[in-house]
Coordinates of C-alpha atoms in Angstrom, one line a residue:
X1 CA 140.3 -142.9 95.0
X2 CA 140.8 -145.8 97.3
X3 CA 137.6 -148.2 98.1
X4 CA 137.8 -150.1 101.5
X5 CA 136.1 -153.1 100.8
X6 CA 135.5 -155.3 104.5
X7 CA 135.3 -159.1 104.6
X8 CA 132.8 -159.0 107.5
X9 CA 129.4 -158.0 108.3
X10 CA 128.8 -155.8 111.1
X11 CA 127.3 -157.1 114.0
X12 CA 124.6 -154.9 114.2
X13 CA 123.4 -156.3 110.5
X14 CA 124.1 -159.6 111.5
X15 CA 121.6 -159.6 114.3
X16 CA 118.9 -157.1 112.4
X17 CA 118.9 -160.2 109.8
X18 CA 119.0 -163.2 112.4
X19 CA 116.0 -161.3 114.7
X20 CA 113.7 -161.9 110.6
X21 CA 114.4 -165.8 111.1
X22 CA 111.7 -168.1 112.8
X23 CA 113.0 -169.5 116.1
X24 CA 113.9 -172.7 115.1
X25 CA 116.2 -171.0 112.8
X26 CA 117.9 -168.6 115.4
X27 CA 118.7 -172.0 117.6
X28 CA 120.6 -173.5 115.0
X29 CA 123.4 -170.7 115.2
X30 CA 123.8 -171.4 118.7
X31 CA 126.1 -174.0 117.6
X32 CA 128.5 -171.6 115.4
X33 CA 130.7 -170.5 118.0
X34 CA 130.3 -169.4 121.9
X35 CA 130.6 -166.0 121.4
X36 CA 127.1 -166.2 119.0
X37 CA 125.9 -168.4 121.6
X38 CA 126.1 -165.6 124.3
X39 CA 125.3 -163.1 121.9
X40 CA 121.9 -164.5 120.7
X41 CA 120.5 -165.5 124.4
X42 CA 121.3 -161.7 125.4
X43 CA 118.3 -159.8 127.0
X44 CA 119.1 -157.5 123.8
X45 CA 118.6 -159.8 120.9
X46 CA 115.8 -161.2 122.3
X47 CA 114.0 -158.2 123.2
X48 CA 115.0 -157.5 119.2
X49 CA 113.7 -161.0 118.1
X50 CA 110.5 -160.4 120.0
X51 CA 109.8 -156.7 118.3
X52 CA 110.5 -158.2 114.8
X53 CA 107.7 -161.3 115.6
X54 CA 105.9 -158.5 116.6
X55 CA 105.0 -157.1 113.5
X56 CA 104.1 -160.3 112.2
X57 CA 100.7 -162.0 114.0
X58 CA 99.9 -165.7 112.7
X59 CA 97.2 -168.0 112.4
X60 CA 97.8 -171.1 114.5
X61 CA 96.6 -174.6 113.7
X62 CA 95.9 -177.1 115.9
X63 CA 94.9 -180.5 114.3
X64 CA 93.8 -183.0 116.6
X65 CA 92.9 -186.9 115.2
X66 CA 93.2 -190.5 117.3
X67 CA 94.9 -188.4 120.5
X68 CA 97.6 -186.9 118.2
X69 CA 98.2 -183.2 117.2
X70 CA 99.9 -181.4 114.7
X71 CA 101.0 -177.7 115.0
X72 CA 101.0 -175.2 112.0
X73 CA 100.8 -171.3 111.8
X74 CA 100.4 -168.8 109.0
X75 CA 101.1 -165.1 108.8
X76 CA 97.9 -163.5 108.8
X77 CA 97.0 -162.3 105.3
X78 CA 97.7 -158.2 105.7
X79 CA 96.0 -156.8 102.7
X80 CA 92.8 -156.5 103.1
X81 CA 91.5 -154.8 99.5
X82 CA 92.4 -157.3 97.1
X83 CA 90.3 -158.7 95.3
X84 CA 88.9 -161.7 95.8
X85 CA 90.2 -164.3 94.3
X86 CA 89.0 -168.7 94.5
X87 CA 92.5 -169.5 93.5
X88 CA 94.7 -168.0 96.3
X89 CA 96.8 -170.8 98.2
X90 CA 98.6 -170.7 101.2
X91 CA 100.7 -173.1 102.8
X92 CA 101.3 -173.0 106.6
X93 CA 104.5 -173.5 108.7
X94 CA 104.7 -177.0 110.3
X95 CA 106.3 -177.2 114.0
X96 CA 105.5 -180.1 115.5
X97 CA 103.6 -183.2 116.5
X98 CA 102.6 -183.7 119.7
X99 CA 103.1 -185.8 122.1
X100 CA 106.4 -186.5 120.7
X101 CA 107.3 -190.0 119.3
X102 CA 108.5 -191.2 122.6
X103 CA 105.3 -190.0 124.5
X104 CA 102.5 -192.0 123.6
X105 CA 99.6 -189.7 125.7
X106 CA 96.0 -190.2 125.4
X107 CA 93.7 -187.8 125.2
X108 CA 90.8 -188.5 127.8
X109 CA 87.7 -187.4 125.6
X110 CA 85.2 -188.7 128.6
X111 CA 86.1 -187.0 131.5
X112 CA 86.8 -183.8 130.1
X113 CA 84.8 -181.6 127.7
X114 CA 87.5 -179.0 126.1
X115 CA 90.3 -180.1 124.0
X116 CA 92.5 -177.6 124.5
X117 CA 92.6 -174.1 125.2
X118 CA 95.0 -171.2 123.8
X119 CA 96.2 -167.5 125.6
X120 CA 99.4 -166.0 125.0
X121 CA 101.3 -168.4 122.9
X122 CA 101.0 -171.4 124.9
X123 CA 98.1 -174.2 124.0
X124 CA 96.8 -175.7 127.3
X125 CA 95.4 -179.6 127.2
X126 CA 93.2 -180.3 130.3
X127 CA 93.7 -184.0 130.5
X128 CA 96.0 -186.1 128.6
X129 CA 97.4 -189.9 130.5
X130 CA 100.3 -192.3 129.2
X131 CA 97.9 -195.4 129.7
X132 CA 94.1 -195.6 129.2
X133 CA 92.9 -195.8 132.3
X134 CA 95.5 -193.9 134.1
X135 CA 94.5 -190.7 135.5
X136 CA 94.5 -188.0 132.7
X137 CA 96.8 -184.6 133.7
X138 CA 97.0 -181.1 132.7
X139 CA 99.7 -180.1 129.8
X140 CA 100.7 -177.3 128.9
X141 CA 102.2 -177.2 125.1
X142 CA 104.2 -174.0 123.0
X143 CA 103.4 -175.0 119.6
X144 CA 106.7 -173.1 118.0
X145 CA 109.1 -174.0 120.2
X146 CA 108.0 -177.5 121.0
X147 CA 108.7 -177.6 125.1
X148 CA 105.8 -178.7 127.3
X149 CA 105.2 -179.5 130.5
X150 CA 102.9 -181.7 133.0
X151 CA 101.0 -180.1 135.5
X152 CA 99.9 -181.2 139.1
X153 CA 96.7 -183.1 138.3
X154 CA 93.5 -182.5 140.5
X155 CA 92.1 -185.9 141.5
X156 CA 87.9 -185.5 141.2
X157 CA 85.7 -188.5 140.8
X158 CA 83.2 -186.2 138.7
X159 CA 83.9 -184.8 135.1
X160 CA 85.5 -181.8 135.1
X161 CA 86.9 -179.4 132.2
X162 CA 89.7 -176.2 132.3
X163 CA 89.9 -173.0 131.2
X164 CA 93.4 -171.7 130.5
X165 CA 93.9 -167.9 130.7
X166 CA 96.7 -165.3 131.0
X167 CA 97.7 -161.6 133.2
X168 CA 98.7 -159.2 131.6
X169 CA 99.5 -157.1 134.8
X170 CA 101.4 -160.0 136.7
X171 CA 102.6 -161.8 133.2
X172 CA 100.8 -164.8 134.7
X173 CA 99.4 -167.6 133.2
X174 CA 96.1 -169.3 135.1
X175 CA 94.0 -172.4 135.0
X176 CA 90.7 -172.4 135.9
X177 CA 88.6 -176.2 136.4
X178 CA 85.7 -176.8 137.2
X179 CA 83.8 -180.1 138.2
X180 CA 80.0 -181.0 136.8
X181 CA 77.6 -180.9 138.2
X182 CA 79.0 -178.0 139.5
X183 CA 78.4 -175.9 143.3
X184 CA 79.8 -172.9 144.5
X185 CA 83.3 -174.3 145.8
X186 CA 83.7 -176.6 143.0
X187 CA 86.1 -174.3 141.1
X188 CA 90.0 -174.7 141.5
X189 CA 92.9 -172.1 140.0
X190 CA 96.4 -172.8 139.2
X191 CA 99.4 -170.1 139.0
X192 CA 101.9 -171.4 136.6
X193 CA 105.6 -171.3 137.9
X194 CA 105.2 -170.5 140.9
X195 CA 107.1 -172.8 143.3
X196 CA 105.3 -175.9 144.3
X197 CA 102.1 -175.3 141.9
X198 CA 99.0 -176.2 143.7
X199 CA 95.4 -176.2 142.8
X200 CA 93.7 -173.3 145.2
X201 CA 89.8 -172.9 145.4
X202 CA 88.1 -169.8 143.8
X203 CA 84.7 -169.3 145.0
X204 CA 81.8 -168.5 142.2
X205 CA 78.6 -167.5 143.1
X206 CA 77.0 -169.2 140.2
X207 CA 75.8 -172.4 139.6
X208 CA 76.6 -173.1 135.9
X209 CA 78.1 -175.6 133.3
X210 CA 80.8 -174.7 130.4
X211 CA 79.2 -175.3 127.4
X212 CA 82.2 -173.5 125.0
X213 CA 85.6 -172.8 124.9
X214 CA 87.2 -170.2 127.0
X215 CA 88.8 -167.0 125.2
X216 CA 91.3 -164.9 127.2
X217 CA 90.7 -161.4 126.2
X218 CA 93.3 -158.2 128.1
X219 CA 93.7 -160.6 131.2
X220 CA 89.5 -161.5 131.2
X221 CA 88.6 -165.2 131.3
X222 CA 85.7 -165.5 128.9
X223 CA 83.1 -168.7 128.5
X224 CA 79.7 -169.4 128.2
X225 CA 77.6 -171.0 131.1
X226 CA 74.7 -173.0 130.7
X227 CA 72.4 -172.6 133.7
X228 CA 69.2 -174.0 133.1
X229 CA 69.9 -177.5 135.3
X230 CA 70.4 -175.0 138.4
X231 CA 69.0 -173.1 141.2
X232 CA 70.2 -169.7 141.4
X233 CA 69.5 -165.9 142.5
X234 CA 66.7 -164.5 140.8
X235 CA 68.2 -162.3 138.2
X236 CA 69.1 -165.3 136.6
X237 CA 66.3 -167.3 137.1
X238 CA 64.9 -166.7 133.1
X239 CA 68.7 -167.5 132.0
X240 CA 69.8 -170.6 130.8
X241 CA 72.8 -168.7 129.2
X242 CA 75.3 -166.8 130.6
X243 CA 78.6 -164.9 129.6
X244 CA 81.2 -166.4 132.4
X245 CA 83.7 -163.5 133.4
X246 CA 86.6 -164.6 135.2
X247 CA 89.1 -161.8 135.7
X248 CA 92.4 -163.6 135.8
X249 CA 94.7 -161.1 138.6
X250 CA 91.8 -160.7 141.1
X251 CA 90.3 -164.4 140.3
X252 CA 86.4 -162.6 140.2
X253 CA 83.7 -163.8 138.9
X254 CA 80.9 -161.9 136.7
X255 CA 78.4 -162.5 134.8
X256 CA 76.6 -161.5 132.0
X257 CA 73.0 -162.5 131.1
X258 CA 72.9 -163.4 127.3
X259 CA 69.6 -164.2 125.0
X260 CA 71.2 -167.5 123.4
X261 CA 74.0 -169.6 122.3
X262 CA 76.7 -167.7 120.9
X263 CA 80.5 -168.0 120.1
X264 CA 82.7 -165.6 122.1
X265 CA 85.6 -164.3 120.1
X266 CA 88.4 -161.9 120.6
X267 CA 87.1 -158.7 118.7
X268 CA 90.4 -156.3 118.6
X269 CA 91.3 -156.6 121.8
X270 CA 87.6 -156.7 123.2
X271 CA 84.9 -159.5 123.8
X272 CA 82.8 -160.5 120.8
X273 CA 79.7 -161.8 121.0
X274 CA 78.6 -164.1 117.5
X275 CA 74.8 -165.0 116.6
X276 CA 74.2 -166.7 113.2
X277 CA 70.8 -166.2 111.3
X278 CA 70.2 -168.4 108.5
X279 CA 68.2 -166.4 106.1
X280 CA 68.4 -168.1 102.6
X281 CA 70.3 -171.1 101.8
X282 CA 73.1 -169.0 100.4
X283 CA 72.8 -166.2 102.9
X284 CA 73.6 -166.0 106.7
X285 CA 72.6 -162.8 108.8
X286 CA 76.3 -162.8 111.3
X287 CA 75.1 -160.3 114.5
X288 CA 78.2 -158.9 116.2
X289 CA 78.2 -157.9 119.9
X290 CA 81.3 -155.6 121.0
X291 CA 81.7 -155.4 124.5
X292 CA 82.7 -152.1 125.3
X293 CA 82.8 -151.9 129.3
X294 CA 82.5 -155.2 130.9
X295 CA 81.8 -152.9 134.3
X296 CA 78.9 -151.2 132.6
X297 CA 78.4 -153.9 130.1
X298 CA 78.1 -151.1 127.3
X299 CA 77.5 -153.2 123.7
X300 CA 78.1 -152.0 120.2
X301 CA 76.1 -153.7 117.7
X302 CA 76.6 -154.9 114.6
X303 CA 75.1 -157.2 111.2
X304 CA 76.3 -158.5 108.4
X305 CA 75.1 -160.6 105.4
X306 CA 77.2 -163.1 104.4
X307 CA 76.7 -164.3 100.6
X308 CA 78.6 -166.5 98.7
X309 CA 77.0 -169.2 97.2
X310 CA 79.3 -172.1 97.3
X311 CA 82.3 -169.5 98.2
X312 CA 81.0 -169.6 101.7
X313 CA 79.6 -173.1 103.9
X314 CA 77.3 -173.0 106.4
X315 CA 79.6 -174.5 108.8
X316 CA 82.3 -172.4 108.8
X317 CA 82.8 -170.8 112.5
X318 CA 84.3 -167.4 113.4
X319 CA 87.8 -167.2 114.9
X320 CA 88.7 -163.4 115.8
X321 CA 89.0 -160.0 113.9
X322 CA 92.5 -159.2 112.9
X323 CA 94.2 -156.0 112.6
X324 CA 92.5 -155.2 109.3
X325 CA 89.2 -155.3 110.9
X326 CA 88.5 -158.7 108.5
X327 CA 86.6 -160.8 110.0
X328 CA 88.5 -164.0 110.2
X329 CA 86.4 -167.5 109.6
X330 CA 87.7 -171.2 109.1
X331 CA 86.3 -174.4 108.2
X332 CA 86.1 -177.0 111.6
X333 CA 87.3 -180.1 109.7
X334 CA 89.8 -181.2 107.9
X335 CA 90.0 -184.3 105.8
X336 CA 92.8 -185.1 103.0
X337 CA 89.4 -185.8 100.5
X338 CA 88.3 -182.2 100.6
X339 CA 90.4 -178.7 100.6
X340 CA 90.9 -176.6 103.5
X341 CA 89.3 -173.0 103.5
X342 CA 89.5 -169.8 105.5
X343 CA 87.9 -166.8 105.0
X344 CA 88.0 -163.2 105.6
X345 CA 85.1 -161.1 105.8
X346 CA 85.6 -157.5 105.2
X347 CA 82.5 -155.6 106.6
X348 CA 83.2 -152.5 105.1
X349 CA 83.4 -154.0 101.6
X350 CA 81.0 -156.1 102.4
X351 CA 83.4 -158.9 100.1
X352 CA 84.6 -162.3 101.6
X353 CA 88.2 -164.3 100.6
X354 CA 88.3 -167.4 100.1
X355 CA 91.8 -169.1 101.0
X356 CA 92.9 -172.7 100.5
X357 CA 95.3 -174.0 103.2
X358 CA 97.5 -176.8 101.8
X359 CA 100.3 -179.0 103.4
X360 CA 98.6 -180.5 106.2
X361 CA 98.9 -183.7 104.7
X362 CA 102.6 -183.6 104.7
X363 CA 103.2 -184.1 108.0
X364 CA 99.4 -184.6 109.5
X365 CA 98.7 -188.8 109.0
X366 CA 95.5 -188.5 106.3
X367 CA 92.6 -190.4 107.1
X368 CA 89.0 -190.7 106.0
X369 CA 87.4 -189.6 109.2
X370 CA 87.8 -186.0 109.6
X371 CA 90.2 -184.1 112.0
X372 CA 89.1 -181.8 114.1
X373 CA 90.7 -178.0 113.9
X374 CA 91.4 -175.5 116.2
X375 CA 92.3 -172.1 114.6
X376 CA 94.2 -169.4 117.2
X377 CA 94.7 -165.8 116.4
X378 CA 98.2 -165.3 117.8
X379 CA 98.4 -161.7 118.9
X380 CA 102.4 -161.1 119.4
X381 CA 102.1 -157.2 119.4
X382 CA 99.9 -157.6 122.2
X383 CA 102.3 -159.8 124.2
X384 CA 105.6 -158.7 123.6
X385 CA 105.6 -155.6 125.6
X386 CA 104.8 -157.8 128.3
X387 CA 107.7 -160.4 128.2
X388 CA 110.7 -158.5 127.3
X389 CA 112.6 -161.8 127.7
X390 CA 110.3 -164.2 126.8
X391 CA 112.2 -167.1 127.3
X392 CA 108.7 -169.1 127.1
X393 CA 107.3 -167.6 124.5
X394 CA 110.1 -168.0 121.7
X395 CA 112.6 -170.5 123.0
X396 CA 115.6 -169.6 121.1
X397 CA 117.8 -172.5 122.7
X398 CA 115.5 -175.4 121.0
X399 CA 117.7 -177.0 118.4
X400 CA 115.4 -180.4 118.3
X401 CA 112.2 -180.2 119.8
X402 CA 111.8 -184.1 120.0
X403 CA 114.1 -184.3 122.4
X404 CA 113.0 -181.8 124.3
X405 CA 110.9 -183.5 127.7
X406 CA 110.2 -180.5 129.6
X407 CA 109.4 -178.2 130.6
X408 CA 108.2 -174.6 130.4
X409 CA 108.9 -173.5 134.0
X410 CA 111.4 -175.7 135.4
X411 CA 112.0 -177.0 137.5
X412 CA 108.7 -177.9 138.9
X413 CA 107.8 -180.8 136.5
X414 CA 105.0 -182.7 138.4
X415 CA 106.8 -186.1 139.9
X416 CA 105.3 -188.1 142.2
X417 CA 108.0 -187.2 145.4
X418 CA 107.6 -188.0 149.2
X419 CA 105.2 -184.8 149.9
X420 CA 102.4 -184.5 152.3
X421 CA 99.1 -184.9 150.4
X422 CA 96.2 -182.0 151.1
X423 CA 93.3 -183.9 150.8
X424 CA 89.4 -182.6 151.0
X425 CA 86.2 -183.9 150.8
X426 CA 84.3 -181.6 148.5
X427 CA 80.9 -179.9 149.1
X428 CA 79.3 -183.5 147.3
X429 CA 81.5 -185.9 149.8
X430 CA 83.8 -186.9 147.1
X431 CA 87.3 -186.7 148.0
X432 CA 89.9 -183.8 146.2
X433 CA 93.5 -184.2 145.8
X434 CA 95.2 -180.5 145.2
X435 CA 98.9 -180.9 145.5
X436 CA 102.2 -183.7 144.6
X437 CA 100.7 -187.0 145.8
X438 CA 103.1 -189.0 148.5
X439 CA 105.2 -191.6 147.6
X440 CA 104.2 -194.9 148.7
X441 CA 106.2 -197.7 150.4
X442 CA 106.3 -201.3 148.2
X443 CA 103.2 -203.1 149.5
X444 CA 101.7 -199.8 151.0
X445 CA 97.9 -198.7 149.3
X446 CA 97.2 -195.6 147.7
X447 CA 93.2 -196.0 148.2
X448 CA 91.8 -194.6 151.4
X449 CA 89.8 -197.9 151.9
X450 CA 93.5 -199.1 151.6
X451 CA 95.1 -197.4 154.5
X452 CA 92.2 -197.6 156.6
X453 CA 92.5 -201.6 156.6
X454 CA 96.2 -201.1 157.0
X455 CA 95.7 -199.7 159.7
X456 CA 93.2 -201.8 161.3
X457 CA 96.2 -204.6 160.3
X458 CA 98.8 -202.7 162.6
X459 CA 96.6 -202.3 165.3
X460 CA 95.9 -206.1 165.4
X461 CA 99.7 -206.6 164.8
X462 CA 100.3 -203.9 168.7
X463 CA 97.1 -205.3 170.3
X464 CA 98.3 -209.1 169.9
X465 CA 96.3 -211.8 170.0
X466 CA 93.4 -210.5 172.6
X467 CA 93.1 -207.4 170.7
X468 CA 92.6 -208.8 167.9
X469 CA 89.6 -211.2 169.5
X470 CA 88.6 -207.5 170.2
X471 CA 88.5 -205.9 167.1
X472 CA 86.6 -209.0 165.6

């Protein structure tokens, strides 16, 4: 009996095997030969990549301290009837700082109110600058695969704050900004990659100010609006909350009349509305909202008691459901003095896990103040069937993200070119700039009080010496 033994792998097994590695991973054997070059950035393999990732949704980690951010994810935990146990330690996949070491960006924390924003895999920043004092610009950020890119800013001399959110139908992604205080044409969109991206006005009804983050749930834009500093229709007259519904395709507003402040989560694929009752000082009463049918605005109701003693803080917020139906909760800050908890809260069960995150500190600079933490639940199974490509979403070219300047959609990175500037005046008089910003000449002003006495100069300069006696 003769045994054929082969030296090689079959391709097919090679590429089941390379479509299990994390991205960074895949890029590397980009550099084996050409022919696995053009093999791995086929439509096939990535299509393959993106199934495998599929199967696998993550916690993401955004740590944000002194303008700088670090990127981590986890795998979310999958087995949802263990038992609990204080000792269970995870520790999360770094990908990257950002800015990168050659960007030194600001964060402006005064003239915006949101940090960042996630939908889709991509984190969205709504105003970053090189200098301070520079005028801060939209960034968008994928946290894996470390590209980025700068957006066309929108010039306003009020504060204003973004939204980012994504279309499932058109695989588009949107941001929404809007100025406070805040009238009915004081909202602007943005369609990424589309050629020559320009801030558009969106028309709301409502008079209203952000007062959360935004949560992109099946193509909806979801915040909460305060409107108690406004005068608006009737119906919302006893309001001073509101559930903001922006549907990301048709850019529509709705809105939804709410009893208090809440958190808005992604529940499964639907809205989720949080309340927290403090009952004893080891007990907290969680109410769940489900929207149902955001046409009807049909609600399922639920409530939970949350015990736990010292298992469980009181300022621990909720971050989504996963596919377990746990109930997914993080600590806000970080510091390197104190350990880093999440928590799952099964409500069947009624039992809550406790699980340290450790590894920040490795590449996240400690410090006594605490960092701030943004916690994402990455759905990939929800996005994959809509990039079958995905070139965006898992950049399998990336061998050093470092290096790596831009951009997500190129190639229109914002540069300042000779274009002609669309300028407003807003419904409050102040001027809006919605497009790439002109060039100027050496010696020429980019102030409008600028070019006005410019031109009063050239006029002098035609009229000679009598017209200038004129114009005196």
């Amino acid at each position: 009996m003769t045994v054929m033994v082969s030296d090689s792998i079959p391709m097919e097994l090679n590429l089941e095997i390379l479509s299990r590695l994390p991205a960074k991973s895949v890029a590397r054997f980009h550099s084996v030969s050409k022919q696995w070059a053009s093999i791995l950035d086929s439509p096939y393999f990535k299509k393959l990549f993106l199934a495998k990732s599929s199967a696998q949704p993550r916690l993401i980690f955004a740590i944000e301290e002194n303008c700088l951010w670090s990127f981590f994810s986890l795998p979310q935990h999958m087995s949802p009837y263990e038992k609990p146990s204080p000792s269970l330690v995870l520790t999360p996949e770094f990908h990257m700082n950002f800015p990168p070491d050659d960007k030194w960006w600001i964060f402006n924390r005064d003239d915006r109110k949101f940090s960042c924003g996630y939908a889709s895999g991509l984190i969205y920043f709504s105003c970053m600058s090189i200098k301070q004092g520079y005028d801060g610009v939209p960034v968008i950020c994928n946290p894996k695969s470390g590209r980025y890119e700068i957006l066309p800013f929108i010039r306003r001399y009020r504060k204003s704050y973004g939204f980012f959110g994504f279309d499932p139908i058109n695989k588009q992604y949107k941001v929404l900004c809007i100025a406070y205080p805040c009238g009915p044409n004081d909202h602007r969109i943005m369609t990424l990659g589309t050629r020559g991206m320009r801030w558009r006005k969106v028309e709301c009804s409502l008079k209203h100010e952000g007062v959360s983050e935004g949560v992109c749930v099946n193509g909806v834009l979801f915040y909460l609006g305060d409107t108690s500093e406004f005068d608006n229709e009737e119906e919302f007259d006893d309001a001073d909350y509101v559930i903001v519904c922006f549907d990301v395709r048709s850019e529509k507003f709705k809105f939804i009349y709410t009893e208090s402040f809440c958190e808005l989560i992604n529940y499964n694929g639907k809205l989720g509305v949080i309340y927290y009752d403090d009952l004893t000082d080891d007990a907290i009463e969680l109410r769940v909202w489900v929207l149902e049918d955001v046409e009807k605005q049909e609600w399922s109701k639920y409530s939970y008691t949350l015990r736990g003693d010292k298992l469980f803080p009181h300022y621990a917020s909720v971050v989504g459901v996963i596919s377990t139906g746990e109930i997914v909760l993080s600590m806000a800050e970080y510091t390197s003095k104190k350990p880093f908890y999440i928590y799952y809260f099964n409500p069947e069960r009624n039992t809550i896990r406790r699980v340290e995150i450790q590894g920040f500190e490795e590449y996240h600079k400690p410090s006594e103040n605490p960092s701030r933490v943004y916690v994402f639940l990455d759905f990939l199974d929800d996005c994959s069937r809509f990039y079958p490509s995905a070139d965006h979403k898992e950049d399998l070219n990336v061998k050093d993200p470092k290096l790596l300047e831009s951009s997500i959609y190129a190639p229109y990175v914002y540069k300042r070119e000779d274009e002609e500037v669309e300028e407003e005046d807003d419904d409050y008089g102040f001027p809006c700039f919605y497009g790439k910003r002109k060039k100027n000449k050496p010696g020429e002003s980019r102030s409008r009080k600028g070019r006005k006495q410019e031109g009063k100069k050239k006029k002098k300069e035609v009229g000679g010496e009598n017209r200038d006696n004129h114009w005196s």
